[in-house]
XYZ file of C-alpha atoms in Angstrom:
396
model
C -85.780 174.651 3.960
C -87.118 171.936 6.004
C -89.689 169.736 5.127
C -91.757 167.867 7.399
C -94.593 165.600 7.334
C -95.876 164.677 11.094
C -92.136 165.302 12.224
C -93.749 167.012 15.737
C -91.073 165.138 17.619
C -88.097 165.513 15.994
C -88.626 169.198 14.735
C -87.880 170.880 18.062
C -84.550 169.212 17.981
C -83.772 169.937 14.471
C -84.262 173.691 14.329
C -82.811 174.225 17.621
C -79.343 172.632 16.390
C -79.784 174.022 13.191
C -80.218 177.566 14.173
C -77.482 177.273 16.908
C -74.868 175.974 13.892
C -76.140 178.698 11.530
C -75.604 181.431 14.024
C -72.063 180.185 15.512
C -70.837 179.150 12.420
C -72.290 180.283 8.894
C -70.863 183.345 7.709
C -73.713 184.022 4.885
C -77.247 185.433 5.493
C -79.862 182.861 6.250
C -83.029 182.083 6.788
C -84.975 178.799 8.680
C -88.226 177.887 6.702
C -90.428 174.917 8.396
C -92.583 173.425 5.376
C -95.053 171.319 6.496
C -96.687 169.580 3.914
C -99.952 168.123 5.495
C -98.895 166.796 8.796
C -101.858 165.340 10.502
C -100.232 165.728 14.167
C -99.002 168.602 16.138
C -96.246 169.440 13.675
C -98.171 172.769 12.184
C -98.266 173.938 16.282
C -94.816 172.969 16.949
C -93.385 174.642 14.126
C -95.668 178.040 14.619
C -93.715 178.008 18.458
C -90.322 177.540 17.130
C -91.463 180.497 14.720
C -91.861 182.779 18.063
C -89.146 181.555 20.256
C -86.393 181.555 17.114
C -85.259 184.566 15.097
C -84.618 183.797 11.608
C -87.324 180.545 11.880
C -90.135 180.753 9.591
C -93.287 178.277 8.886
C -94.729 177.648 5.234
C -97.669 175.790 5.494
C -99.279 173.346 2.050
C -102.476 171.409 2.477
C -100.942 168.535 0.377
C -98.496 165.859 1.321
C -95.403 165.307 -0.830
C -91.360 166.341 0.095
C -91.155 167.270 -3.680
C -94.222 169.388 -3.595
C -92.738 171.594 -0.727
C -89.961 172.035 -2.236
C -91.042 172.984 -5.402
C -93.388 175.712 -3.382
C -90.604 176.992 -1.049
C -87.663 177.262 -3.094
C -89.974 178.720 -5.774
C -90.988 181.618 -3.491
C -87.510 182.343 -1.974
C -85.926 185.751 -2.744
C -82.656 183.776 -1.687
C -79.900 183.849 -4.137
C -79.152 180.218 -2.547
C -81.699 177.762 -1.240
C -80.397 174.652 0.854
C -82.984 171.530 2.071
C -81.937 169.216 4.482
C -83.411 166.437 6.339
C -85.270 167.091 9.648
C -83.662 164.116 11.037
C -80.294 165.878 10.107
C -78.545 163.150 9.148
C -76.245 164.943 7.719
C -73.390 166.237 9.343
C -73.640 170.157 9.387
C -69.923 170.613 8.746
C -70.793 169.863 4.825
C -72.950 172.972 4.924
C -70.690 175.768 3.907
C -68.570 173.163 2.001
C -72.584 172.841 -0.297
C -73.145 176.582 -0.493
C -70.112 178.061 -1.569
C -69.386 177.150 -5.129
C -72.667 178.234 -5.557
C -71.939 181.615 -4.268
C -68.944 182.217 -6.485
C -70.822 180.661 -9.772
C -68.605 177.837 -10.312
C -71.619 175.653 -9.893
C -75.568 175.369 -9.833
C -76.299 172.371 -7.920
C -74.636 171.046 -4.983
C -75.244 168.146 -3.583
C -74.225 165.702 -0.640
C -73.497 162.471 -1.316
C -73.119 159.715 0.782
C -71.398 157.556 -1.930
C -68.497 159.855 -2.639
C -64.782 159.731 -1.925
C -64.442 160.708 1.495
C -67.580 160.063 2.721
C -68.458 158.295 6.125
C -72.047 156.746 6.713
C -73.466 154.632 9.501
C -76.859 153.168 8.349
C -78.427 149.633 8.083
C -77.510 146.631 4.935
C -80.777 146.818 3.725
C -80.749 151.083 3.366
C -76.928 150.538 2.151
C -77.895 148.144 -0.860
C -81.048 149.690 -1.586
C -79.531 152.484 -2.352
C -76.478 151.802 -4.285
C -78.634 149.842 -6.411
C -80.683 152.407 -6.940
C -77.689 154.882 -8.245
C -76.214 152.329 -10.149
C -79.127 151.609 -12.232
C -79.414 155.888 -12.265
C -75.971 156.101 -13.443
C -76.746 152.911 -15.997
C -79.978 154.452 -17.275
C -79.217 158.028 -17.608
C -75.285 158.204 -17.740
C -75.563 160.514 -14.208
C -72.470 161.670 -13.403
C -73.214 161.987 -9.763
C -73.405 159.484 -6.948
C -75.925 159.777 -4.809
C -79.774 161.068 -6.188
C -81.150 160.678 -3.026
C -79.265 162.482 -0.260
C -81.161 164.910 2.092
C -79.010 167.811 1.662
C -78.770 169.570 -1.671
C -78.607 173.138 -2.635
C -78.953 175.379 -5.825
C -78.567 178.663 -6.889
C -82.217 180.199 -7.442
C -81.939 182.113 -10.457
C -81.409 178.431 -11.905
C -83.353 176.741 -10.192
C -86.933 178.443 -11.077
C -86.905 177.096 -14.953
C -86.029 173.482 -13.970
C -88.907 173.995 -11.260
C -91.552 174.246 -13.850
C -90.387 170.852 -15.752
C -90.420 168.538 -12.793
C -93.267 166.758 -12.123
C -92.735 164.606 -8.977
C -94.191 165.996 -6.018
C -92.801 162.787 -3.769
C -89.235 161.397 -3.162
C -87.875 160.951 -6.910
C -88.049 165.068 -6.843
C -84.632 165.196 -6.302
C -83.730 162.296 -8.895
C -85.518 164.228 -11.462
C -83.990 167.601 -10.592
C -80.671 166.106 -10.814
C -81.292 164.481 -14.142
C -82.713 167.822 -16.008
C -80.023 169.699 -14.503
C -77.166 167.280 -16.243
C -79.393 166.702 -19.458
C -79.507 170.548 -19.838
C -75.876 170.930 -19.100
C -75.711 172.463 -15.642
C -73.048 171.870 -13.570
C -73.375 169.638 -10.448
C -71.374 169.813 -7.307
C -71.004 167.549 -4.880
C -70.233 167.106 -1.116
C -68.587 163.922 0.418
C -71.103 163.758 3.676
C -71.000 162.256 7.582
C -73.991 160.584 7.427
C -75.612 159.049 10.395
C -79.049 156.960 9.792
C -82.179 158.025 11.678
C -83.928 154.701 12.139
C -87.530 156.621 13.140
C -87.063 158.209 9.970
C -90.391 157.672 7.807
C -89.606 156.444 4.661
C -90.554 153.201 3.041
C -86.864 152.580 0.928
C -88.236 149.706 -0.960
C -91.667 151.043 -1.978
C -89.579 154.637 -2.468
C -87.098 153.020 -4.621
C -89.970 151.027 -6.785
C -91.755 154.735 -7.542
C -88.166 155.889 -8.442
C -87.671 153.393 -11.193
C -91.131 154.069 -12.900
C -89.678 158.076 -12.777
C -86.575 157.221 -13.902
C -88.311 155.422 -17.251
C -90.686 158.705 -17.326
C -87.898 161.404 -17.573
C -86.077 158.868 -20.163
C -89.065 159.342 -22.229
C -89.122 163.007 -21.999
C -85.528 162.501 -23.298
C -86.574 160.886 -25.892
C -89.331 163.551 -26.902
C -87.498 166.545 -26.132
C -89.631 167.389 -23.265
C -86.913 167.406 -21.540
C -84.760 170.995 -22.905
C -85.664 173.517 -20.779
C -85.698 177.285 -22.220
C -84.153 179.900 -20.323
C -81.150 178.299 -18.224
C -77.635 180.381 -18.331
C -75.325 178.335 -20.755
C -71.086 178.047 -19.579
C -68.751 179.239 -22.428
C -66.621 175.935 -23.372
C -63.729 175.503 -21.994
C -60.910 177.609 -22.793
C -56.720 178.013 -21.400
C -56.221 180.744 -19.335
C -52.612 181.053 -20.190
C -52.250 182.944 -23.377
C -49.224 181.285 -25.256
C -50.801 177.860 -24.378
C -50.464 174.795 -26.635
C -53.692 173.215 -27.269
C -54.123 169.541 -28.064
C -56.977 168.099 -30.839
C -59.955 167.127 -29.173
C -60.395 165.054 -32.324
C -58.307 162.010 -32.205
C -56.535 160.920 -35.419
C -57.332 157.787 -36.765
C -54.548 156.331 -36.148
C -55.659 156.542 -32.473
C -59.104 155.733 -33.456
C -58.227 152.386 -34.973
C -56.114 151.626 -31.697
C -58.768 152.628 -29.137
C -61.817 151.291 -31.522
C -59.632 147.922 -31.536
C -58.910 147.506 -27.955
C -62.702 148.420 -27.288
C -63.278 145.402 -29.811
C -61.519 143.040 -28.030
C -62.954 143.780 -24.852
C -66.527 143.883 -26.462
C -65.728 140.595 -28.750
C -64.291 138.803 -25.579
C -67.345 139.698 -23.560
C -69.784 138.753 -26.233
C -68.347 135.360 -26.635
C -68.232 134.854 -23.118
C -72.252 135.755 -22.387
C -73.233 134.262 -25.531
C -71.145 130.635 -23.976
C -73.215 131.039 -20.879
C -76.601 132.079 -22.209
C -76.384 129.438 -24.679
C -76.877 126.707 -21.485
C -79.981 128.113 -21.310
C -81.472 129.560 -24.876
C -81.728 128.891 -28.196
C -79.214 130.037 -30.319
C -80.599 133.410 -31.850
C -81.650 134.505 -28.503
C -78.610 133.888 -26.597
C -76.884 135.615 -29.302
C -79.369 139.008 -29.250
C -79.146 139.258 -25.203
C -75.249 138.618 -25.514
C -74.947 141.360 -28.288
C -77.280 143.742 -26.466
C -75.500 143.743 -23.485
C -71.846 144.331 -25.661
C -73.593 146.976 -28.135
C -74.030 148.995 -24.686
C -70.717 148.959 -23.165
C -68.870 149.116 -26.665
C -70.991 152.604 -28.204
C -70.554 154.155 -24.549
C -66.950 152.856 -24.398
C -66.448 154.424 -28.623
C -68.091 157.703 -27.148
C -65.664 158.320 -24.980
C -62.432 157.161 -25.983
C -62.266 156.687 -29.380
C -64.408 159.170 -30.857
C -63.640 162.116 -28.798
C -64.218 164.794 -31.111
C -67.722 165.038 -31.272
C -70.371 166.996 -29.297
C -73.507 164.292 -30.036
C -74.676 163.247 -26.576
C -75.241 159.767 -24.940
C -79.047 159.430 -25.485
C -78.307 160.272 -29.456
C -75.755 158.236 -29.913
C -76.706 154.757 -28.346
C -79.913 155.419 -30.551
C -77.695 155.286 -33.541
C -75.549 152.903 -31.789
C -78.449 150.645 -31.826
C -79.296 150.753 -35.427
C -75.413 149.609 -36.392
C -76.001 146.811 -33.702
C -79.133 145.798 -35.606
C -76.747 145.352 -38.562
C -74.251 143.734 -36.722
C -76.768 141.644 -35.334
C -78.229 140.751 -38.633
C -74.762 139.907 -40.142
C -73.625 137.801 -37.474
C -76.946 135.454 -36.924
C -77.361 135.241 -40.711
C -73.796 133.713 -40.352
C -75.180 131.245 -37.733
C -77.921 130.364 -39.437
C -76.114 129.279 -42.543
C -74.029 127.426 -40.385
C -76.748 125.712 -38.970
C -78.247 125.285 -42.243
C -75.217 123.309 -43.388
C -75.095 121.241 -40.468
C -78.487 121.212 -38.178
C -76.119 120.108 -35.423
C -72.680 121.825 -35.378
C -69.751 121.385 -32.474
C -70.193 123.858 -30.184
C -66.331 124.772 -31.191
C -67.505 125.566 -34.716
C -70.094 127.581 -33.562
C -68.084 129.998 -31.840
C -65.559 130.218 -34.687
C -68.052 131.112 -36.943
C -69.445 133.792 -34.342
C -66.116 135.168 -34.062
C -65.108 135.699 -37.611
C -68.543 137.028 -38.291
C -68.215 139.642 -35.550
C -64.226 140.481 -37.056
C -65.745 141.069 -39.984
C -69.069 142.578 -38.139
C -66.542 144.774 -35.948
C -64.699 146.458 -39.582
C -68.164 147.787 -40.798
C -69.045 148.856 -37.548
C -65.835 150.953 -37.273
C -66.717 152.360 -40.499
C -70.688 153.467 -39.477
C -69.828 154.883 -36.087
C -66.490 157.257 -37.605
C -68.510 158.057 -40.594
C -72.295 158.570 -39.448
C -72.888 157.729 -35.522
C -69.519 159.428 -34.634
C -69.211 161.545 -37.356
C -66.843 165.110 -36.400
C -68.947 168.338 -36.428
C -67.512 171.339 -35.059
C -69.958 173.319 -32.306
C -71.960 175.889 -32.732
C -70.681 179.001 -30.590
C -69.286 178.076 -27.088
C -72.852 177.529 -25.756
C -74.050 174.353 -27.148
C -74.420 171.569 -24.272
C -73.724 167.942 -24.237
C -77.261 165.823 -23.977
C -75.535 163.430 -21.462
């Protein structure tokens, strides 16, 4: 598929390389499908002539505007077991094609994806495009714990029978389609591929990056919420058995760690966390008062030390990320309580304490903070369950 939206000059180019690569090169069945999703110039025309000159070239016409919306409508009407989408401009270099497609084919995955943000990959494009957009997958990767790198690459592929449930839960019809695609797919524990790309940028292409990446960020905080609800789960998707060896005489390690281990890793997370906390708290402390420098400090540690618990120390549970910073949370609003009640005695003592005492006095309280946390996060947050069959999915 290959959206377009007033594209009348750069389609002719596109679908004549792209059916010339298809038909020297791809060994699979294919079809060309030209959506054109409201184009107010010749595009509808140009596409209808490609149609007749080109075997293999079809034309899907929608009367509303929106590179999610034809999607949505085009893949959901293919009788392809694979549907691709790439960029009119193809940006993309064409070589990643079969590279996309074929762990699809063989079921090892249900989403491909290029990325320009991968290993491997080369890109030639602009600063501004280049920081707008690894910003924009960092705070993805921050918000939602993706595992993939790039949301936003014009070149993705899925395997239909897939596909058509997660249709039916996303609701963007614009350029976060693809962000919120990718973010279902994970939550509901497909499995993503992807593609180190070429990448060349098409500087005529039509999209407004920083108005695109301000929508994205009010999506992002809408599919969190559906997260948060539930919304989210979608019925009906194939579930992958868990992992198993192959070999049958194999020796199989304890995905539970002992706590022996635990006490190690938790510790050396501890460190890192109490180290950073003191550190922010120092700095923010130039500017705030002192229960507020100590909330933003702890916030910003609480984060980095449940994620850092989740998956290192206590290995040997199945809870997933959203779950467990929520739980995460309500230990730090102990720990948060114990350690500025600790202040605040200190400052009731002496309205005007060296800055030295202060920290002392935050640092034993968070020692002493950091044992019960230990003890809520292996006992409730991180407690061991075993799973439920070999389909359940991790919520991450």
């Amino acid at each position: 598929m290959v959206p377009v939206h007033n594209e009348e000059r750069a389609l002719p180019g596109c679908v004549r390389v792209l059916h010339e690569y298809l038909t020297e090169h791809f060994p699979h069945d294919w079809t060309i499908v030209v959506v054109d999703n409201a184009s107010t110039d010749g595009t509808r025309a140009v596409a209808v002539d490609l149609a007749v000159s080109h075997d293999r070239v079809r034309v899907q016409h929608l009367d509303r505007k929106g590179r999610g919306l034809a999607l949505r409508e085009s893949w959901g009407a293919s009788s392809a077991d694979v549907v691709v989408y790439m960029d009119v401009d193809l940006s993309t270099g064409l070589d990643a094609l079969a590279p996309l497609v074929a762990p699809l084919l063989n079921g090892h995955s249900d989403i491909a994806i290029g990325s320009r943000l991968a290993a491997g990959a080369r890109t030639v494009r602009g600063p501004k495009r280049e920081f707008v957009s690894r910003c924009y997958n960092r705070v993805v990767r921050l918000t939602h714990g993706a595992r993939f790198s790039d949301a936003q690459c014009g070149f993705k592929a899925a395997r239909t029978a897939v596909l058509r449930p997660l249709l039916d839960r996303v609701r963007d019809d614009g350029w976060f389609f693809d962000t919120e695609l990718l973010l279902l797919a994970q939550y509901n524990g497909l499995r993503v591929h992807e593609v180190p790309v070429d990448w060349v940028e098409d500087v005529d292409s039509r999209v407004d990056v920083v108005g695109t990446a301000l929508a994205d960020l009010r999506g992002l905080a809408r599919v969190a919420r559906a997260k948060a609800t539930g919304a989210a789960r979608v019925p009906g998707l194939p579930t992958r058995p868990a992992p198993s060896a192959a070999h049958p005489d194999a020796v199989l390690g304890r995905r539970t760690g002992a706590l022996s281990w635990q006490l190690l890793s938790f510790a050396a997370v501890g460190v890192v966390s109490t180290v950073a906390n003191l550190a922010l708290y120092s700095a923010f402390r130039l500017w705030w008062p002192v229960l507020v420098a100590n909330l933003v400090a702890l916030v910003l540690t609480t984060l980095f030390n449940t994620e850092a618990n989740r998956r290192y120390t206590f290995t040997g549970t199945v809870k997933g990320r959203g779950h467990a910073h929520l739980q995460g949370f309500a230990v730090f609003g102990l720990y948060y309580a114990f350690t500025s009640g600790a202040l605040l005695a200190l400052h009731h003592v002496d309205p005007n304490p060296p800055r030295l005492l202060e920290l002392v006095v935050l640092l034993v309280s968070s020692v002493l903070g950091t044992a019960g946390r230990f003890l809520l996060l292996r006992g409730w947050v991180f407690r061991a369950r075993q799973r439920k069959g070999s389909t359940m999915k991790d919520e991450s």
